[in-house]
Coordinates of C-alpha atoms in Angstrom, one line a residue:
X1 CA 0.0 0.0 0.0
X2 CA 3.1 2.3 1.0
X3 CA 4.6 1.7 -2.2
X4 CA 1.4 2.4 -4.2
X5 CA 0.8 5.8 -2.6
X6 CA 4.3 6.6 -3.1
X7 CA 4.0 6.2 -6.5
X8 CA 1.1 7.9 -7.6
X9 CA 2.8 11.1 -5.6
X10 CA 5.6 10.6 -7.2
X11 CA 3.5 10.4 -11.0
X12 CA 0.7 12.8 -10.2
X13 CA 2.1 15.5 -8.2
X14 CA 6.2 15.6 -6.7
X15 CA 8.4 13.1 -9.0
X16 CA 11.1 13.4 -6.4
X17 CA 9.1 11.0 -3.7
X18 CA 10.2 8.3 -6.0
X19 CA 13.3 8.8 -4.7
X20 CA 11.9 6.5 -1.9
X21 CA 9.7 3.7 -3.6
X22 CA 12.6 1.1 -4.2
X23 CA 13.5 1.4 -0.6
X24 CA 10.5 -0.7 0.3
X25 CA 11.0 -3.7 -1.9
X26 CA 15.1 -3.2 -1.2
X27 CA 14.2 -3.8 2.5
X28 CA 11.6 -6.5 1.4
X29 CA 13.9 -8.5 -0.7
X30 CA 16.2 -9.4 2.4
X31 CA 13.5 -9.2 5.2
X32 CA 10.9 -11.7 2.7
X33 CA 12.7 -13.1 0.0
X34 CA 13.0 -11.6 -4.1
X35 CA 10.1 -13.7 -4.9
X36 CA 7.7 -12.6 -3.1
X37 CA 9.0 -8.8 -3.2
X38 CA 9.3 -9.3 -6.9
X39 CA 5.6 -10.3 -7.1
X40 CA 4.3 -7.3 -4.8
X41 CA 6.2 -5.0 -6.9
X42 CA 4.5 -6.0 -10.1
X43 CA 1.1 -5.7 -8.4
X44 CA 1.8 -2.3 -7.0
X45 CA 3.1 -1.5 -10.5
X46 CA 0.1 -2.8 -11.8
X47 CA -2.3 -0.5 -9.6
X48 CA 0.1 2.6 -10.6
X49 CA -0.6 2.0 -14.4
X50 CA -4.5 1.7 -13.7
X51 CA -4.5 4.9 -12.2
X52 CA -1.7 7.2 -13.3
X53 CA -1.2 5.6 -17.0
X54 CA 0.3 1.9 -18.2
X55 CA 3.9 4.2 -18.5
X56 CA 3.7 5.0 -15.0
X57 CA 3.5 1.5 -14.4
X58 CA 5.6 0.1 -16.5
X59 CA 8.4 2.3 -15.9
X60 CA 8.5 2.4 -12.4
X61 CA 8.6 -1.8 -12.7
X62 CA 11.2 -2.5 -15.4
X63 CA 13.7 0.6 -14.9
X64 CA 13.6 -0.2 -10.8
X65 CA 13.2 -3.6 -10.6
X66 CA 16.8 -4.8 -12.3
X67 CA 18.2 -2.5 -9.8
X68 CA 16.5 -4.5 -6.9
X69 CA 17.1 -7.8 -8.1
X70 CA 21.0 -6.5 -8.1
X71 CA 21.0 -5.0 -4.8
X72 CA 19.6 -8.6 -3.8
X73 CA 22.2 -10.5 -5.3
X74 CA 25.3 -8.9 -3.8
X75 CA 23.5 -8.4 0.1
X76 CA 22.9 -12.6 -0.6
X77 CA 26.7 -12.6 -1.5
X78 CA 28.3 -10.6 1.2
X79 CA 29.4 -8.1 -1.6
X80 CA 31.6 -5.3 -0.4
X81 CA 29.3 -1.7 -0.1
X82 CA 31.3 -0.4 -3.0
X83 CA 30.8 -3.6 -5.3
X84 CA 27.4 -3.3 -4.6
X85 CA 26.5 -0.1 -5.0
X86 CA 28.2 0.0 -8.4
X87 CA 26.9 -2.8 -9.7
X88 CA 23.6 -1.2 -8.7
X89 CA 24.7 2.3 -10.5
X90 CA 25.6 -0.2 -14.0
X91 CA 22.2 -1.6 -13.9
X92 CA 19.6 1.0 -13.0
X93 CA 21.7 2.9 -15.4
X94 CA 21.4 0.8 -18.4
X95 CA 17.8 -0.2 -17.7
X96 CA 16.9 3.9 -17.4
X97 CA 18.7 4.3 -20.6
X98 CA 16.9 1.3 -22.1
X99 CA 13.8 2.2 -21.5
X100 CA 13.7 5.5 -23.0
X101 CA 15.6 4.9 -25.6
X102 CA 13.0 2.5 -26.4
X103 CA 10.1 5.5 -25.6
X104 CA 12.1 7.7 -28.2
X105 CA 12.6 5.1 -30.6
X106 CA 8.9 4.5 -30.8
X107 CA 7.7 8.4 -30.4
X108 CA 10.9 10.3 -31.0
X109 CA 10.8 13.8 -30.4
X110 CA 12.4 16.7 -32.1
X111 CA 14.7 18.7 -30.0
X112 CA 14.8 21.7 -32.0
X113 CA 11.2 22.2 -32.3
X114 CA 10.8 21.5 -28.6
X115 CA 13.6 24.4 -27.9
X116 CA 11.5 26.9 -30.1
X117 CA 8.5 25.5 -28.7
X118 CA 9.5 26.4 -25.3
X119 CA 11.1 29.7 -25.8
X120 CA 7.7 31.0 -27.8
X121 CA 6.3 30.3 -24.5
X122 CA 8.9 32.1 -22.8
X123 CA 9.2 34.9 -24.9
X124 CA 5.6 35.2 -25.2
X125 CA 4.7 35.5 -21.4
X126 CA 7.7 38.9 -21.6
X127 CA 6.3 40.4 -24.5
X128 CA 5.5 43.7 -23.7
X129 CA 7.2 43.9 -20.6
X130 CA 10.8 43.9 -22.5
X131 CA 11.8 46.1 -25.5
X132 CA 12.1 44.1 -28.9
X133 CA 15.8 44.0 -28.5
X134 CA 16.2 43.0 -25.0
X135 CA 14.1 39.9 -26.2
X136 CA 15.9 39.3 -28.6
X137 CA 18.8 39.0 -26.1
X138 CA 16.8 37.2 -23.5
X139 CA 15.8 34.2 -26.1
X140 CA 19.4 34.1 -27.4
X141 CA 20.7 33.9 -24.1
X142 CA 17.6 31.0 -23.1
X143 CA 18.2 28.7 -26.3
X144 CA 22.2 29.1 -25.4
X145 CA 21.0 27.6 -22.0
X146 CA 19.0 24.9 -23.3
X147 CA 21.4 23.7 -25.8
X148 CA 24.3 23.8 -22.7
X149 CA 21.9 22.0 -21.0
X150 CA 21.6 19.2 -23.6
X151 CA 25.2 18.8 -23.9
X152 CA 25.5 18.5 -20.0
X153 CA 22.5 15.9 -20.1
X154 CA 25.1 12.5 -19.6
X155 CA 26.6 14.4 -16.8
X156 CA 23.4 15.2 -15.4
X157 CA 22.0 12.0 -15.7
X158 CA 25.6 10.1 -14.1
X159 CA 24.7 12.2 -11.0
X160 CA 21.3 11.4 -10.6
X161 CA 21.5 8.5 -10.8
X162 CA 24.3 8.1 -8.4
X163 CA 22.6 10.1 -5.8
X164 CA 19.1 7.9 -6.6
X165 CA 21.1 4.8 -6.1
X166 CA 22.9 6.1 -2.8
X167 CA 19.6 7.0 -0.8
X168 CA 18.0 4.3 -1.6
X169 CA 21.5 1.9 -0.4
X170 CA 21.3 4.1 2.6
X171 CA 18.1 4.3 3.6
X172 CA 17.5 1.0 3.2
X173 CA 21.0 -0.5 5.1
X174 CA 19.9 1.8 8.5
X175 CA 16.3 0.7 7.9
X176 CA 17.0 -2.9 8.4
X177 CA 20.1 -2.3 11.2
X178 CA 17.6 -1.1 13.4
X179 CA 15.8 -4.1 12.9
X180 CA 18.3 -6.3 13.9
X181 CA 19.6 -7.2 10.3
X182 CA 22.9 -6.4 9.4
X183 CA 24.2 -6.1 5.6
X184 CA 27.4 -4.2 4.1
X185 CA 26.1 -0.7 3.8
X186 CA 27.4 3.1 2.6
X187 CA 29.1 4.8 5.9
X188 CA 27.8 7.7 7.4
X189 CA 27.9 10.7 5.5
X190 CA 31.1 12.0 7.6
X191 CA 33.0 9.3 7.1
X192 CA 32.4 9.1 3.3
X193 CA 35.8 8.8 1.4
X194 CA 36.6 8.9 -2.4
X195 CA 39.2 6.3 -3.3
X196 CA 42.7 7.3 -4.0
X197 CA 42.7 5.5 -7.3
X198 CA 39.6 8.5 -8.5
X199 CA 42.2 10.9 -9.0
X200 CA 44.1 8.6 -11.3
X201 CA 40.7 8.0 -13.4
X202 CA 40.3 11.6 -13.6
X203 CA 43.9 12.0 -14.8
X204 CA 43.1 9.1 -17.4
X205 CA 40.0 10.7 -18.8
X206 CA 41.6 13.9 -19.0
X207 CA 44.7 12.1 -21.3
X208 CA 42.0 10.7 -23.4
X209 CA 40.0 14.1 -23.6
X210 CA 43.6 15.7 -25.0
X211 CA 44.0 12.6 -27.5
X212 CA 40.7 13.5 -28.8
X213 CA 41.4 17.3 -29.4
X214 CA 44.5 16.3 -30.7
X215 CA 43.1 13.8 -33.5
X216 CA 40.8 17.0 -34.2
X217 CA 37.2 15.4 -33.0
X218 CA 34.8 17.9 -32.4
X219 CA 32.6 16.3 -29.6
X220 CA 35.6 16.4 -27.4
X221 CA 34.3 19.4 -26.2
X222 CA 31.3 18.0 -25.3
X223 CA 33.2 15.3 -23.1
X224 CA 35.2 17.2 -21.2
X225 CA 32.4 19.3 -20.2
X226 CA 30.5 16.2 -18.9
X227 CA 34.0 15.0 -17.3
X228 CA 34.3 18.0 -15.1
X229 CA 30.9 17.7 -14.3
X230 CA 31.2 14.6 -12.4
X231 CA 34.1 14.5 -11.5
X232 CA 33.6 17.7 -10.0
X233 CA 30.1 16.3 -8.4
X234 CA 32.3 13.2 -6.8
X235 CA 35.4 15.4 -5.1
X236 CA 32.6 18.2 -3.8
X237 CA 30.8 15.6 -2.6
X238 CA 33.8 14.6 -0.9
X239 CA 34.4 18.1 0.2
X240 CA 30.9 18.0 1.8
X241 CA 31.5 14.8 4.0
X242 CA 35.1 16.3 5.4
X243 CA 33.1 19.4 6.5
X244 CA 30.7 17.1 8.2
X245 CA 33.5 15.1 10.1
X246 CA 35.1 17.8 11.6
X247 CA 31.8 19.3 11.9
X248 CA 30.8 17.1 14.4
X249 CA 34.2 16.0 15.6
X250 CA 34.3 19.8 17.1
X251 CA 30.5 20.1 17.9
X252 CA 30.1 23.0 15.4
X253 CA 26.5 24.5 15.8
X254 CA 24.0 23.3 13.9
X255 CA 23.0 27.2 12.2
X256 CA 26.5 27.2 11.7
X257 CA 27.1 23.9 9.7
X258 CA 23.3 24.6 8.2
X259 CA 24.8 28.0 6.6
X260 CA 27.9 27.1 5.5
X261 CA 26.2 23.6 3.5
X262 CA 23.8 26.4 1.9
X263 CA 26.7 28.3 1.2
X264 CA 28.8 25.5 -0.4
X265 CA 25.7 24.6 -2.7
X266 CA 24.6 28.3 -3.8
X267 CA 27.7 30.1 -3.9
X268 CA 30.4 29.3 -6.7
X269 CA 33.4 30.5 -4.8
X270 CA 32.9 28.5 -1.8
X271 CA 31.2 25.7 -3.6
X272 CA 34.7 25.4 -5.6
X273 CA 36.9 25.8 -2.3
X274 CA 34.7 22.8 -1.1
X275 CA 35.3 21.3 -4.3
X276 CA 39.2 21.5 -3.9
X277 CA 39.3 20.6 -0.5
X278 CA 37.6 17.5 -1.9
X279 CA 40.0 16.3 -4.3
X280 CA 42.8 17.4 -2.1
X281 CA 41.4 15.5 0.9
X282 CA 41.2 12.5 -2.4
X283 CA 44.8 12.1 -1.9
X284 CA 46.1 13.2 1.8
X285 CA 42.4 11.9 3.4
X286 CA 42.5 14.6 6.4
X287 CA 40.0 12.6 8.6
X288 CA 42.9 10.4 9.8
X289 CA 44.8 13.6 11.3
X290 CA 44.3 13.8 15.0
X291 CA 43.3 17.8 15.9
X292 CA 43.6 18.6 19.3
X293 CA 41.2 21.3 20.8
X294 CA 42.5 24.1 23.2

């Protein structure tokens, strides 16, 4: 019943409540079996595609379930956290990517229309309010937006993903601890720690990115871009957790650690600061050094 209401939220009104429907059958899989889990799933899917549409169904069912199946598999298997929760990035990945390539393959959509589509819109609900030339700037400047949006979009979707499969591993790991039922699970934020060997994939994907520009390929652009964008996500990420451990380590004030997360998320200079720390903390991992307080 939890997962059905969860889902018609997340379809009829907030999509980012499905940010918590897999936890259910995650937790289910260990506590009942994937059998039975599986089944429940496919009834609640069922019940979402009567209401909200068969796509709401159906994609809620075959992009999620893989992923549960995996997570299954490795918890059964004593697989390490960060085994699992890759192998659950791989899959939801690849079965998110399947299914709507499969949704534009049978109702593809044209991109450029969509972008003049949009901007008419736009542009529309300004007239009047704006001279003819500042318009002119403001939809120039919007369709330069969209299209750097649409060459960001594998970036975008590596994150979101990541952070999708994360929670969910999280959530569901504390979930059944407090029930008495241990399984390999993410650490606590603070104590979240890129491995070393990140920097030297970075450094990898950076020497291919040169090779590329060097044969002359033009959509090297484009991958660099999406590089820095995660790659960047993953060491401020990283940044973020060594704030939290010394955070607590030396009982900072909540307002305090509240303003300066805000301030790592909405301004660029400190969000890049945090974002160097992170990569720098990569390599030297400043949680092992012992502070002592005056």
């Amino acid at each position: 019943m939890y997962a059905v209401i969860i889902g018609l939220l997340g379809n009829l009104f907030a999509v980012f409540v499905l940010l918590l429907y897999p936890v259910i059958f995650m937790e289910s899989s260990i506590k009942n079996g994937i059998v039975p889990t599986m089944g429940a799933m496919a009834v609640s899917s069922g019940i979402i595609a009567l209401v909200a549409g068969p796509l709401a169904g159906l994609s809620l069912f075959f992009v999620i379930a893989p992923m549960i199946l995996t997570f299954h598999y490795c918890v059964v298997n004593m697989k390490s956290y960060g085994k699992t929760f890759l192998y659950m990035f791989l899959v939801l990945l690849v079965s998110f990517v399947s299914y709507n390539y499969g949704l534009l393959r049978t109702n593809p959509v044209d991109i450029e229309s969509l972008i003049d589509t949009l901007l008419a819109i736009q542009v529309d609900n300004l007239n009047g309010a704006l001279s003819g030339m500042e318009l002119e700037e403001y939809e120039r400047t919007l369709r330069s937006l969209y299209e750097y949006s649409l060459r960001l979009a594998p970036s975008i979707l590596l994150v979101g993903i990541s952070i999708f499969t994360y929670v969910n591993y999280l959530l569901t790991g504390r979930r059944l601890l407090k029930q008495g039922i241990f399984i390999n699970q993410p650490p606590a934020f603070k104590n979240l720690q890129i491995p070393r060997f990140m920097i030297l994939v970075f450094g990898i994907a950076i020497l291919i990115i040169l090779i590329l520009r060097y044969l002359g390929l033009e959509y090297y652009s484009n991958i660099y871009l999406n590089t820095l964008v995660v790659f960047g996500f993953i060491f401020f990420v990283n940044g973020l957790a060594l704030f939290s451990n010394f955070f607590l380590r030396f009982r900072i004030p909540s307002i305090i650690r509240t303003f300066i997360y805000i301030s790592a998320l909405f301004f660029p200079s400190f969000g890049f600061t945090t974002l160097v720390l992170g990569l720098i903390d990569t390599l030297i991992n400043f949680r092992r050094i012992r502070l002592k307080r005056e």
